[in-house]
Short mmCIF file of C-alpha atoms in Angstrom, two decimals:
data_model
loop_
_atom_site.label_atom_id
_atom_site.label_comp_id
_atom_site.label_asym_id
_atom_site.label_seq_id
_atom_site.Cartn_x
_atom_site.Cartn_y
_atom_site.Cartn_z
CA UNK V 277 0.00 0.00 0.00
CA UNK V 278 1.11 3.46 -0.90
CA UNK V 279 1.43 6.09 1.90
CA UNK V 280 0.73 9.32 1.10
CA UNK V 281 2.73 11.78 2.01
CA UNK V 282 1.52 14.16 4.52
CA UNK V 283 3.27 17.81 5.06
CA UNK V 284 3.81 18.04 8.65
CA UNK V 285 5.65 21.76 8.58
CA UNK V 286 2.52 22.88 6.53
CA UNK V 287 -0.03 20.53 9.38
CA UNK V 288 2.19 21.95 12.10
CA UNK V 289 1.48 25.56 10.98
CA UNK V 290 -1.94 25.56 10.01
CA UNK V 291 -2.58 23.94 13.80
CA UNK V 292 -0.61 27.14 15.09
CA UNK V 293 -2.64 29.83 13.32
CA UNK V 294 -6.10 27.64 13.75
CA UNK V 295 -8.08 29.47 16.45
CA UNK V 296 -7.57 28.37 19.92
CA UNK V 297 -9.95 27.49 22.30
CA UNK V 298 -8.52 26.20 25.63
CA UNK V 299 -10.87 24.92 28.33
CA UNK V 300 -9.19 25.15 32.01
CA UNK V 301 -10.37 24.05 35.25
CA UNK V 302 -9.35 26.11 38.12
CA UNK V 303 -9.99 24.19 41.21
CA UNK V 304 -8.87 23.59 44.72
CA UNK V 305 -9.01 23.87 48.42
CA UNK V 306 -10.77 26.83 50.36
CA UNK V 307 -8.93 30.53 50.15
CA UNK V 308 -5.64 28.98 47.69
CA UNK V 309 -6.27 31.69 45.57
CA UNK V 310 -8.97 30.72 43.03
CA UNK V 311 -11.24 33.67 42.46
CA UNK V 312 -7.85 36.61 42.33
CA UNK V 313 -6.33 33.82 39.86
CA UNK V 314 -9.17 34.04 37.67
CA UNK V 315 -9.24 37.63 37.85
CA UNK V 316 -5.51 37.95 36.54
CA UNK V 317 -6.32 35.42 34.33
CA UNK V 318 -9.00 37.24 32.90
CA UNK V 319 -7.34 40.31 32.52
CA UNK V 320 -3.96 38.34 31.56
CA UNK V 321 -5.33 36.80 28.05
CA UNK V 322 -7.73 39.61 27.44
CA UNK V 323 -5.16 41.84 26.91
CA UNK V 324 -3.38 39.62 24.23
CA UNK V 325 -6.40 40.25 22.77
CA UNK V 326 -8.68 36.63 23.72
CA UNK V 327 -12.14 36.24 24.75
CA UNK V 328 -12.28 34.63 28.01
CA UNK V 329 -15.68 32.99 29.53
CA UNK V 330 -15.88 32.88 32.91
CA UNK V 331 -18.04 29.38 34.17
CA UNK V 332 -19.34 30.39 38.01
CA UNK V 333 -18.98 27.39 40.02
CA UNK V 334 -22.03 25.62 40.08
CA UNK V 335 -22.02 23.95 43.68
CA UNK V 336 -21.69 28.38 45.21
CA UNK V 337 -24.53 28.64 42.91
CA UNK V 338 -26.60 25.73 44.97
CA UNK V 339 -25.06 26.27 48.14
CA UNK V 340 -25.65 30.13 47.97
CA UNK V 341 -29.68 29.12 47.67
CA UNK V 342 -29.74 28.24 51.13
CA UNK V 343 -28.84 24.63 51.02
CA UNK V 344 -26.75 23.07 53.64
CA UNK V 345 -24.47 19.98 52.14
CA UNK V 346 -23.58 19.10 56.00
CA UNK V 347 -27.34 19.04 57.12
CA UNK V 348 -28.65 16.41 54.20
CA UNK V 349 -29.23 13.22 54.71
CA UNK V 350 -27.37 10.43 52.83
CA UNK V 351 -29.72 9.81 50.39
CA UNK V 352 -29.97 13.45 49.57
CA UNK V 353 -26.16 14.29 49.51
CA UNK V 354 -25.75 11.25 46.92
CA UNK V 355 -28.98 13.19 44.84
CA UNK V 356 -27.24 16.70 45.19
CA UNK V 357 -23.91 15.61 43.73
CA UNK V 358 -25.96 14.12 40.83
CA UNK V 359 -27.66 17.10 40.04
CA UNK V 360 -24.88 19.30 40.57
CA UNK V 361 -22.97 17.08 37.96
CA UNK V 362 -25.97 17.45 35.75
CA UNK V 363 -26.35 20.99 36.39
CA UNK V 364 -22.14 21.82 35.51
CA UNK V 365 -22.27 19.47 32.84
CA UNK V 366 -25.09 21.90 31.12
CA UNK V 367 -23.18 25.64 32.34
CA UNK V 368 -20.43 24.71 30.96
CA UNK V 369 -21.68 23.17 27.35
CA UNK V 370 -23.55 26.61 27.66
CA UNK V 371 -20.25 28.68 27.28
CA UNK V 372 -18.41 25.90 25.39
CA UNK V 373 -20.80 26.94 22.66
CA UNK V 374 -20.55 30.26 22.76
CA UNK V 375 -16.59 29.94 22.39
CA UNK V 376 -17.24 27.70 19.67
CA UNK V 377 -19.59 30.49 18.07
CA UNK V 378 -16.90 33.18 18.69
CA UNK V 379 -14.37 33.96 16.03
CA UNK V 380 -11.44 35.00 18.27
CA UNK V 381 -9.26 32.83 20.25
CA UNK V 382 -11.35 32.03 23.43
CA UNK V 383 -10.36 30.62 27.22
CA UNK V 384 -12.84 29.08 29.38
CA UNK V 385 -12.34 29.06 32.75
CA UNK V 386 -14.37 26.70 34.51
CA UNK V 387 -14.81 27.47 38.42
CA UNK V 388 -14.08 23.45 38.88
CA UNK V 389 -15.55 20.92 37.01
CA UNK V 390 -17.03 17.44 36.72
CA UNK V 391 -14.70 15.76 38.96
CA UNK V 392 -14.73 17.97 41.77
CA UNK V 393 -18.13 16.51 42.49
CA UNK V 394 -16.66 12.85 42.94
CA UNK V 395 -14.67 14.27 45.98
CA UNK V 396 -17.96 14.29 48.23
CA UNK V 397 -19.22 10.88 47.30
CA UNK V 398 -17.97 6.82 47.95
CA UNK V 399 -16.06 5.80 44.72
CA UNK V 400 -19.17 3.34 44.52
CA UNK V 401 -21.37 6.31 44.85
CA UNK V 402 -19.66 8.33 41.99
CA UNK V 403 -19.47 4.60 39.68
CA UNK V 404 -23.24 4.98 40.25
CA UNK V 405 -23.65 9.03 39.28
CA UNK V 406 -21.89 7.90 35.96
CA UNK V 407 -23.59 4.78 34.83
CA UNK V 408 -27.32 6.62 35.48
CA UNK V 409 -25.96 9.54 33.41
CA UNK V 410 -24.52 7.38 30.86
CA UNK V 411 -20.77 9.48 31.75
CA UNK V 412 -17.63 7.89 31.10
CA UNK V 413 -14.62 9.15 33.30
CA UNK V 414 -12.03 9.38 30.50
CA UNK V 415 -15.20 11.69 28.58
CA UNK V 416 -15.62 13.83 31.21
CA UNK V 417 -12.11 14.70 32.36
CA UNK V 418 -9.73 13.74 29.59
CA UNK V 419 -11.45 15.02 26.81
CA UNK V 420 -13.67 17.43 27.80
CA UNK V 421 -11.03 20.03 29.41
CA UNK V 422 -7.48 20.77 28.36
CA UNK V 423 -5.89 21.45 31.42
CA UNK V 424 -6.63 21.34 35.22
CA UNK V 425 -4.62 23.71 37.52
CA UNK V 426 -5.14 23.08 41.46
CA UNK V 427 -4.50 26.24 43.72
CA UNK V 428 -3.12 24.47 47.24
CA UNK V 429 -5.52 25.89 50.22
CA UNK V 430 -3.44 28.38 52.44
CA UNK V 431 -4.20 26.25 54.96
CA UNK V 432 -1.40 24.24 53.25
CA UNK V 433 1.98 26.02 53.98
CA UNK V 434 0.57 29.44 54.37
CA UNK V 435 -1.87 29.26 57.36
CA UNK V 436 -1.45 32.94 58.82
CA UNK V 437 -3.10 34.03 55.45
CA UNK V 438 -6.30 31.43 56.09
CA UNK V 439 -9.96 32.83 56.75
CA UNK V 440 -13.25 32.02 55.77
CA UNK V 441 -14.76 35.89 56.25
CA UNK V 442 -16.24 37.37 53.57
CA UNK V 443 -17.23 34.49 51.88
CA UNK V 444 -20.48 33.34 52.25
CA UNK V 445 -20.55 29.45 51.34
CA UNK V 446 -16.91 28.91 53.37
CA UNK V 447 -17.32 27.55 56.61
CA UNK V 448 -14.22 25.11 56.89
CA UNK V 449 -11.59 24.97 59.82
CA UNK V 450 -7.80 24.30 58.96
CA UNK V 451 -8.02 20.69 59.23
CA UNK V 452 -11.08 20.44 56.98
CA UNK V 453 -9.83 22.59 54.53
CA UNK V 454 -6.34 20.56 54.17
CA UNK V 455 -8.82 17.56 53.71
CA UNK V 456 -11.02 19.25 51.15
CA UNK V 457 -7.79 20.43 48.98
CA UNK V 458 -6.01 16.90 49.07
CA UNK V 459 -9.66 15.51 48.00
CA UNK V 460 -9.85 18.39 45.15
CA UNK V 461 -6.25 17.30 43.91
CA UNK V 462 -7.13 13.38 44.12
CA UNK V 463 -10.41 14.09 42.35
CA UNK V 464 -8.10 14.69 39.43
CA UNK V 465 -5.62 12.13 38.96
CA UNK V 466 -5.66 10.67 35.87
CA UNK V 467 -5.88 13.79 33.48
CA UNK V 468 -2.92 14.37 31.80
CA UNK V 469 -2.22 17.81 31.99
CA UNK V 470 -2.57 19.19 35.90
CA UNK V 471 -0.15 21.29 37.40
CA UNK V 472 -0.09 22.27 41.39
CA UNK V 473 0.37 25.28 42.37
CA UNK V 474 1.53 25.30 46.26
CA UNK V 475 2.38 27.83 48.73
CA UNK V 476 6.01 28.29 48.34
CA UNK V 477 6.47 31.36 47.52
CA UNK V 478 4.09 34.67 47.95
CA UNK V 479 0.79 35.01 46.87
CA UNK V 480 1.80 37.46 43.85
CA UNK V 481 4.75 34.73 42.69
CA UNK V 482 1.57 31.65 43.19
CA UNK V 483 -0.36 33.98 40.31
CA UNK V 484 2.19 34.12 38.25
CA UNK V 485 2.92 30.91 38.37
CA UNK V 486 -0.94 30.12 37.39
CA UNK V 487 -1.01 32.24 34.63
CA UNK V 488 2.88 31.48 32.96
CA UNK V 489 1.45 27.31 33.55
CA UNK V 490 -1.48 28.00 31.61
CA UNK V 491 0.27 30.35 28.76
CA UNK V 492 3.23 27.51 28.73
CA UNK V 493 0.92 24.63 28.22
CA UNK V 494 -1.48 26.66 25.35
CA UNK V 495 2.22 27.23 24.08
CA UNK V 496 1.82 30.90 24.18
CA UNK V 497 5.71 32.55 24.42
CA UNK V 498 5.37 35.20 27.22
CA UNK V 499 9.21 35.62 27.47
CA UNK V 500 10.55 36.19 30.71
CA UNK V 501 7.53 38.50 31.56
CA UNK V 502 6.52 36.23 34.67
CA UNK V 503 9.75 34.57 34.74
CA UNK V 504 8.31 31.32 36.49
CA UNK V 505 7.70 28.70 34.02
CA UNK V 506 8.02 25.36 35.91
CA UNK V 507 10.22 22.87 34.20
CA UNK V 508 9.88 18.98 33.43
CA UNK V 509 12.35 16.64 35.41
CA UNK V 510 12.77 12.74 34.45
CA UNK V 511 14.16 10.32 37.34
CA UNK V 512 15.18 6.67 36.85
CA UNK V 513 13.60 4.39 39.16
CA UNK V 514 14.46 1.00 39.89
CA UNK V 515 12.86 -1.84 40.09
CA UNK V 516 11.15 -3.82 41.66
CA UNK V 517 7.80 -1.32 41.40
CA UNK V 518 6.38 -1.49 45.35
CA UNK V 519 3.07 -3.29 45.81
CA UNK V 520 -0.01 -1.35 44.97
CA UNK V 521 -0.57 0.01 48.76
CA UNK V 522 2.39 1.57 49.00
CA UNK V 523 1.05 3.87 46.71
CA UNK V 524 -1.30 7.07 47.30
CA UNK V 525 -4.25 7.02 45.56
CA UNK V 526 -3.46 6.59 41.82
CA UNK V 527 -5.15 5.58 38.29
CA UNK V 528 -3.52 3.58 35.73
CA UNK V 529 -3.41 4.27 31.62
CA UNK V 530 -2.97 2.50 29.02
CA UNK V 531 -0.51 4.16 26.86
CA UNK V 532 0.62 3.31 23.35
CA UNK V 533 3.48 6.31 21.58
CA UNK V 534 4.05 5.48 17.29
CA UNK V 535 6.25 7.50 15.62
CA UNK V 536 5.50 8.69 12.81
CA UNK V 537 7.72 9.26 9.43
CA UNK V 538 9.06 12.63 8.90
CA UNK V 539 11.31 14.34 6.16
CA UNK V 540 14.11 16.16 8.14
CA UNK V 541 15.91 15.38 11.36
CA UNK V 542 15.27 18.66 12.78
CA UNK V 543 11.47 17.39 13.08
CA UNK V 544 9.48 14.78 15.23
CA UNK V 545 6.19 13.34 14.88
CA UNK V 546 4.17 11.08 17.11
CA UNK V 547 0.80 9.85 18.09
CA UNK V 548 -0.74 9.03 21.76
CA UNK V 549 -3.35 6.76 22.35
CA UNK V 550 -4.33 7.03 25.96
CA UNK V 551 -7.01 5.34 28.34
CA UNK V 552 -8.32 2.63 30.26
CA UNK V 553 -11.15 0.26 30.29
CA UNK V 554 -11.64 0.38 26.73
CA UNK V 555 -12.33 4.10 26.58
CA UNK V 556 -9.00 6.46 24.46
CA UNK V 557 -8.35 9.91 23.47
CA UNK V 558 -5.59 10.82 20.59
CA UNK V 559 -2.88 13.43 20.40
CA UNK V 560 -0.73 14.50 17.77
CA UNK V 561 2.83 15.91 19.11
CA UNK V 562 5.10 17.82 16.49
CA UNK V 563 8.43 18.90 17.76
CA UNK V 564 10.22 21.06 15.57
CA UNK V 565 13.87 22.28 15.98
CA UNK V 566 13.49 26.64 14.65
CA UNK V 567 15.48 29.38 14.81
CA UNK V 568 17.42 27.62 18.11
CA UNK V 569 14.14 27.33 19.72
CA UNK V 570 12.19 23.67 20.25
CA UNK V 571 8.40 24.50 18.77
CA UNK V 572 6.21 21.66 20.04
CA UNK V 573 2.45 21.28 18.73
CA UNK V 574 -0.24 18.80 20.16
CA UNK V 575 -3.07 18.31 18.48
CA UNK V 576 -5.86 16.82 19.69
CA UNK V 577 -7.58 13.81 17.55
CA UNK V 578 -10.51 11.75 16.71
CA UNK V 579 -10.04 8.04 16.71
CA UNK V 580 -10.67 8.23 12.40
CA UNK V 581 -7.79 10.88 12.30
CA UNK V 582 -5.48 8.84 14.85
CA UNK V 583 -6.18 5.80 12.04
CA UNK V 584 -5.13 7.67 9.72
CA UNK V 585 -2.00 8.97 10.42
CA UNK V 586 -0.95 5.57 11.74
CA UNK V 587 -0.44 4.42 8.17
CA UNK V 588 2.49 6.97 8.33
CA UNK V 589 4.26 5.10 11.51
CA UNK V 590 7.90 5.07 10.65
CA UNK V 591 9.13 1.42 10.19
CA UNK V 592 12.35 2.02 12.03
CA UNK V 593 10.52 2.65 15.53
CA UNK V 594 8.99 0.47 17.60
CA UNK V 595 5.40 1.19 19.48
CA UNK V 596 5.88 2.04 22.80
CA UNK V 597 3.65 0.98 25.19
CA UNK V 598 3.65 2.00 28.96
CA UNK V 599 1.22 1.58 32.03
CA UNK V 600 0.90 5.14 33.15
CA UNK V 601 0.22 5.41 37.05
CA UNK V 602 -0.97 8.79 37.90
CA UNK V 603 -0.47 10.02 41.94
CA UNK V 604 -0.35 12.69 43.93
CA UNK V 605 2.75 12.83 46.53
CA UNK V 606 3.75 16.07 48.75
CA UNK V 607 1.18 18.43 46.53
CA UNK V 608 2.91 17.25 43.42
CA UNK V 609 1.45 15.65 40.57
CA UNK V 610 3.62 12.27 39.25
CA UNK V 611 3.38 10.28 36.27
CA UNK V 612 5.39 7.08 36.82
CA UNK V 613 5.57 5.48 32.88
CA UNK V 614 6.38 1.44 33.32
CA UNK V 615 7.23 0.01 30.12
CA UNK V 616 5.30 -2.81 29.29
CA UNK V 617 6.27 -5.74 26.33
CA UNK V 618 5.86 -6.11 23.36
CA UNK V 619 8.88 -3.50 22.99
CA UNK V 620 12.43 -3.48 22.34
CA UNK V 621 14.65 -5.63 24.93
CA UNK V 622 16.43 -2.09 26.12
CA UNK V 623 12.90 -0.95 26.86
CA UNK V 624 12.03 -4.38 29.01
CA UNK V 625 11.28 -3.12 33.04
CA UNK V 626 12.28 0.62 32.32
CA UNK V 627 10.55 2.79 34.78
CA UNK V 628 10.36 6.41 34.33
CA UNK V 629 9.04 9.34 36.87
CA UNK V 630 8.32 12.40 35.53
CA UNK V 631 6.80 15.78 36.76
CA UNK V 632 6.56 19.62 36.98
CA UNK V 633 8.50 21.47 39.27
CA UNK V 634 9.78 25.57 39.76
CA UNK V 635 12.28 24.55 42.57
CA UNK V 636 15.91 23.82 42.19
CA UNK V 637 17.37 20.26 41.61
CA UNK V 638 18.21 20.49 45.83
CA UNK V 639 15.21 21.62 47.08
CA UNK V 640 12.88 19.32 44.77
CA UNK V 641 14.59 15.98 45.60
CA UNK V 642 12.87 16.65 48.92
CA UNK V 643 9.63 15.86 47.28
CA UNK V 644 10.01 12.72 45.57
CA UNK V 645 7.98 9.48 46.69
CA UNK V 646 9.87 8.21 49.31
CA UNK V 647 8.41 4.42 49.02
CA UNK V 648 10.39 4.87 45.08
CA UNK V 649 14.08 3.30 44.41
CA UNK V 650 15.16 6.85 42.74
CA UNK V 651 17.87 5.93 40.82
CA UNK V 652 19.08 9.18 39.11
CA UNK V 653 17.76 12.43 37.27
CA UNK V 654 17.99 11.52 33.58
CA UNK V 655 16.12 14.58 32.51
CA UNK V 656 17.23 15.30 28.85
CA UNK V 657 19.17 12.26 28.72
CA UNK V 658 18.91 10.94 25.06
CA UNK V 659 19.40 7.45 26.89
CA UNK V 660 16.27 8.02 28.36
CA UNK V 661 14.34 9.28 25.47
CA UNK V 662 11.38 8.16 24.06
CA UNK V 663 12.49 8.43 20.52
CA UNK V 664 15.48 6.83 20.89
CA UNK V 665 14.07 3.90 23.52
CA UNK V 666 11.83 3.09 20.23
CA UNK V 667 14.25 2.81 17.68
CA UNK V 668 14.22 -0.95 16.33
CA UNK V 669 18.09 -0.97 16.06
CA UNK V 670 20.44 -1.40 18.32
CA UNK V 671 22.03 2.44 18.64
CA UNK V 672 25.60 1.40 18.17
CA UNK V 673 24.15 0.47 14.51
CA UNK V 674 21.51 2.95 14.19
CA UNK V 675 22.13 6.58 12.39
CA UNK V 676 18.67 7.31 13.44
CA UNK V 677 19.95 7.85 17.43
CA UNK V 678 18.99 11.27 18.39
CA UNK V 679 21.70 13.39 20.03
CA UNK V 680 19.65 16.45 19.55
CA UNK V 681 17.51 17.51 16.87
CA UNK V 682 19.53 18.57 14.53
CA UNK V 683 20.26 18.81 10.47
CA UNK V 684 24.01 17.25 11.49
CA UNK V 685 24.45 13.36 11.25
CA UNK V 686 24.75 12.15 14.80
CA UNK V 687 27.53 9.87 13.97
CA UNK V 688 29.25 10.58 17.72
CA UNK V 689 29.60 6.67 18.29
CA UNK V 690 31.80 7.41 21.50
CA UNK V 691 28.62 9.81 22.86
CA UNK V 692 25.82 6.88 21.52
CA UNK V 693 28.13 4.02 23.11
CA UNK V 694 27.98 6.05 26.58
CA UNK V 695 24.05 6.56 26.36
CA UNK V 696 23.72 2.44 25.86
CA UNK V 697 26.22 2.27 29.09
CA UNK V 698 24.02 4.75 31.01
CA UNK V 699 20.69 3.09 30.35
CA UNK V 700 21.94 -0.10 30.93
CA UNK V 701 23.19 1.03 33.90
CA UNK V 702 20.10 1.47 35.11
CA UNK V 703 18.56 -2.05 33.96
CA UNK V 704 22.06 -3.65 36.07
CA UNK V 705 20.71 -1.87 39.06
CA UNK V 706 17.40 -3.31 38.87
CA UNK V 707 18.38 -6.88 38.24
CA UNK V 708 16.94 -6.74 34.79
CA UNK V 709 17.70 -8.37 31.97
CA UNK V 710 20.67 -7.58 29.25
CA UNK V 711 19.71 -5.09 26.99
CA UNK V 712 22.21 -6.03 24.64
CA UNK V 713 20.10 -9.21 23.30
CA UNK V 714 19.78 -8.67 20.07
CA UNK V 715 17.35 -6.65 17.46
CA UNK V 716 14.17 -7.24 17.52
CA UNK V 717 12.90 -8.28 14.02
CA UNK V 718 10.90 -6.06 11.45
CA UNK V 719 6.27 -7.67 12.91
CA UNK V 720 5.26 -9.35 9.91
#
């Protein structure tokens, strides 16, 4: 079968110039910050010239109508949450319309959203609220918002600045507002784009932080105007992987990477599936060396387009497939990727952490998951990248291993032959097996 060839510089362009429309839940626990960070937010993108719809939280809405959450009964605490998930659910398709309608770019900033309401019911409870609404969890958080940014509760490292005055529905103590925010957070494991922003810093830094996440993950250049773009770090961890309870609360994907063909070295393309129980959503990454600068586009895609573009998977790469186990440890959001066979031997028991973080490399070690064998930071680490993990051949063959992206041959065998020593390494640490067993052979 012919493939056709498919412009990615001209696919990666027209996504860039396509009108945006970025939906973002702003959640979290009592007084973090919520209703000022929507403010700035507001005033933040309407300035570069967006339309931003603000979605009032729906449960203030209720609660402000005299009802008392504390004072129902079970049965009508289990019937509240159902119509309150009912009741967002039609708000926000409401203003998801109108920013559909509206010609400019448009942000929606929804005052929490569907999963918030899970936080105040049993798990059974909330498996319940979905299968009478005919919901699906990977529907209504994956794909239905973009991004979810938690504001940490003052109560939470910044308890002098703490009150519940001047707002009518707050009536939580300390304790119950620490509990509240680490149920908010929880609520939204699994989604994956959420970023945490905690008390470490003053309330006019914890803004800035929300707006330069937000602008970073739209992929909106801002410069150094805020000056606190959070950074991804990548840690080694050895095996074995701990027993399910020594975890926090988590949620495993399903999570398949192809790479797809592309015309210049100075260019990446891949597709995501990602899920669980049957249930996906698609994304299209483009990563594009320019001008010095690393441009990356993801586009979001149905399963017919995700078909599609598979028939361009590059026959030199192997699919990667991971379990994905989502947690939340000391107010930070992980994403621990296990590899999982079929996949290259190299690949075989790899275990990756990754995360988001604004501190430095000393003060952040402080808040990795103590019941985790950290091996070593291997943050851009071409031994540890996903592109090269997938390549069929073995690097010390392979002109395909990717030093950087880059118009140059990477023909530095010396700097390739210390990449294959670092990740297996790693593998010797773990008791796993030899990584030097062979190719694996072209799936018939």
């Amino acid at each position: 079968m012919k493939i056709k060839n498919i412009d990615l510089n001209a696919m990666m362009e027209a996504e860039q110039k396509k009108r945006k429309i970025w939906k973002l839940v702003l959640t979290g626990g009592p007084c973090g910050g919520k209703t000022t960070g929507q403010a700035r937010l507001s005033t933040f993108f309407e300035n570069l010239g967006w339309k931003v719809y603000r979605v009032p939280e729906t449960a203030t809405v209720l609660l402000g109508g005299g009802v008392n959450f504390a004072e129902l009964p079970e049965y009508a605490q289990f019937e509240f949450q159902e119509n309150l998930l009912r009741t967002m659910i039609q708000i926000e398709n409401s203003f998801f319309a109108l920013a559909e309608a509206s010609e400019r770019n448009c942000l929606v900033i929804c005052d929490r959203g569907s999963m918030d309401a899970s936080a105040f019911v049993t798990k059974k409870e909330w498996e319940e609220i979905l299968a009478r609404n005919q919901c699906d969890e990977v529907d209504i958080r994956d794909n239905r918002y973009h991004q979810i940014v938690h504001m940490v509760t003052s109560a939470k490292g910044a308890e002098q600045y703490y009150s519940i005055e001047h707002h009518a529905t707050r009536l939580e103590g300390l304790e119950e507002a620490r509990d509240r925010d680490t149920k908010a957070a929880e609520a939204w494991i699994g989604h994956p784009y959420v970023d945490i922003i905690d008390n470490n810093c003053d309330f006019e830094s914890k803004i800035n932080r929300l707006i330069s996440g937000v602008a970073l993950k739209m992929g909106i250049d801002i410069g150094d105007r805020l000056n606190v773009n959070a950074k991804k770090v990548k840690f080694a961890i050895n095996g074995p992987l701990p027993k399910d309870a020594a975890f926090p609360n988590f949620r495993d994907f399903e999570v398949a990477h192809h790479y797809l063909q592309t015309a210049s070295r100075t260019m990446q393309s891949r597709l995501r599936k990602r899920g669980r129980m049957g249930k996906f959503s698609y994304i299209h990454t483009i990563r594009k060396q320019h001008g010095g600068q690393m441009i990356e586009v993801k586009t979001p895609l149905t399963h017919r387009d995700y078909s599609h573009l598979l028939d361009q998977q590059d026959p030199l790469h192997l699919t990667v497939n991971k379990i994905r186990r989502c947690f939340m440890y000391n107010n930070q959001y992980f994403q621990l990727d296990i590899y999982k066979e079929p996949c290259h031997p190299r690949c075989r028991g790899l275990m990756l952490l990754e995360t988001y973080t604004t501190l430095s490399k000393e003060d952040f070690l402080d808040r990795l998951p103590k019941f985790l064998n950290v091996d070593q930071e291997v943050t851009g680490d071409p031994a540890f990248s996903m592109f090269n993990l997938s390549l069929r051949e073995e690097w010390i063959n392979s002109k395909k291993f990717c030093h950087r992206l880059s118009d140059d041959e990477d023909d530095d065998q010396d700097a390739t032959e210390e990449a294959h020593n670092r990740l297996e390494s790693v593998h010797r640490k773990s008791s796993f097996i030899d990584i030097n067993s062979g190719t694996v052979s072209p799936a018939t």
